[in-house]
Amino acid sequence: MSRPSRLQRQVLSLYRELLRAGRGKPGAEARVRAEFRQNASLPRTDVLRIEYLYRRGRRQLQLLRSDHAKALGAFVRPRGPTEEPGGAAALGTPPDDDDGPKSPLDDTGAPEIRPDGR
């Protein structure tokens, strides 16, 4: 087996540091593990993406180490009763039927403008 590259060692070190910084903070360790598992399948040749995620992880580590951080969470879109996990609605595409009530915000987050100007 070959020796790990410098970047691989840095990423593993970041993982350990994030886990240590997240001890005692609700949701931190689980979020760190989930994030690393999600990106574990990146090919080794995708160095730009790996370096980007490494820099992002370093910034998150600084935030997690600060005294202001008490817990770690994630923003997620709540699923409706008819939506399936991993379905088209999870990808941000609107449902096909227009029969239900509409949100005052469209997909961009901007308020919907009605024809009457309200």
XYZ file of C-alpha atoms in Angstrom:
118
model
C 0.000 0.000 0.000
C 1.318 3.450 -0.897
C 1.970 6.225 1.579
C -0.706 8.901 1.922
C -0.048 12.130 0.073
C 0.433 15.429 1.889
C -3.118 16.485 1.029
C -4.520 13.193 2.358
C -2.661 13.676 5.632
C -3.974 17.247 5.898
C -7.558 16.099 5.322
C -7.262 13.340 7.939
C -5.759 15.825 10.384
C -8.636 18.228 9.715
C -11.115 15.405 10.365
C -9.540 14.632 13.743
C -9.400 18.327 14.688
C -13.063 18.840 13.767
C -14.098 15.831 15.847
C -12.093 17.095 18.827
C -13.495 20.613 18.508
C -17.011 19.210 18.266
C -16.858 17.201 21.485
C -19.512 18.365 23.876
C -21.365 20.400 21.255
C -24.696 18.867 20.255
C -24.849 17.727 16.647
C -21.237 18.559 15.816
C -19.682 15.115 15.655
C -22.545 13.638 13.660
C -22.466 16.549 11.191
C -18.681 16.249 10.727
C -18.923 12.504 10.114
C -21.807 12.928 7.665
C -19.990 15.640 5.710
C -16.819 13.567 5.391
C -18.765 10.425 4.412
C -20.635 12.381 1.759
C -17.394 13.534 0.150
C -15.418 10.315 0.676
C -16.269 9.097 -2.805
C -14.483 11.995 -4.524
C -11.763 10.706 -6.839
C -8.184 11.396 -5.735
C -7.566 13.196 -9.014
C -10.164 15.898 -8.217
C -7.573 17.949 -6.338
C -9.271 21.322 -6.860
C -12.507 20.132 -5.260
C -10.632 18.456 -2.396
C -8.620 21.616 -1.718
C -11.791 23.714 -1.806
C -13.488 21.417 0.725
C -10.330 21.450 2.863
C -10.303 25.262 3.002
C -14.026 25.277 3.797
C -13.423 22.764 6.577
C -10.650 24.940 8.024
C -13.017 27.909 8.188
C -15.674 25.769 9.850
C -13.084 24.551 12.346
C -12.284 28.131 13.331
C -15.976 28.832 13.843
C -16.479 25.645 15.832
C -13.533 26.454 18.091
C -14.837 29.934 18.868
C -16.491 30.489 22.223
C -19.700 31.578 20.515
C -20.410 28.133 19.030
C -22.600 26.127 21.373
C -23.972 23.550 18.917
C -23.806 22.639 15.255
C -26.768 22.186 12.972
C -27.676 22.213 9.320
C -30.355 23.930 7.332
C -32.585 21.391 5.660
C -35.757 21.721 3.661
C -38.630 19.987 5.428
C -40.257 17.264 3.352
C -43.947 17.286 2.645
C -46.135 14.229 3.245
C -46.084 13.191 -0.450
C -42.409 13.851 -1.195
C -40.032 10.940 -1.332
C -36.418 11.159 -0.143
C -34.092 11.612 -3.088
C -36.956 12.410 -5.430
C -37.356 15.355 -7.772
C -38.524 17.603 -4.942
C -35.274 16.977 -3.086
C -33.341 18.350 -6.041
C -35.164 21.660 -5.892
C -37.545 21.133 -8.781
C -41.118 22.181 -8.163
C -43.845 19.532 -8.115
C -45.793 18.959 -11.331
C -49.253 19.702 -9.947
C -50.262 23.320 -9.382
C -53.422 22.480 -7.436
C -51.978 23.033 -3.963
C -51.368 26.308 -2.165
C -48.410 28.300 -3.438
C -45.705 29.752 -1.288
C -45.302 33.530 -1.343
C -41.658 32.904 -2.230
C -40.583 31.436 -5.546
C -37.547 29.150 -6.046
C -35.117 32.090 -5.892
C -36.334 33.223 -2.483
C -37.694 36.493 -3.848
C -41.290 37.470 -3.077
C -43.797 36.547 -5.733
C -45.210 39.605 -7.527
C -48.888 39.338 -8.341
C -50.501 40.925 -11.419
C -52.390 43.407 -9.233
C -49.065 44.736 -7.863
C -49.353 43.287 -4.345
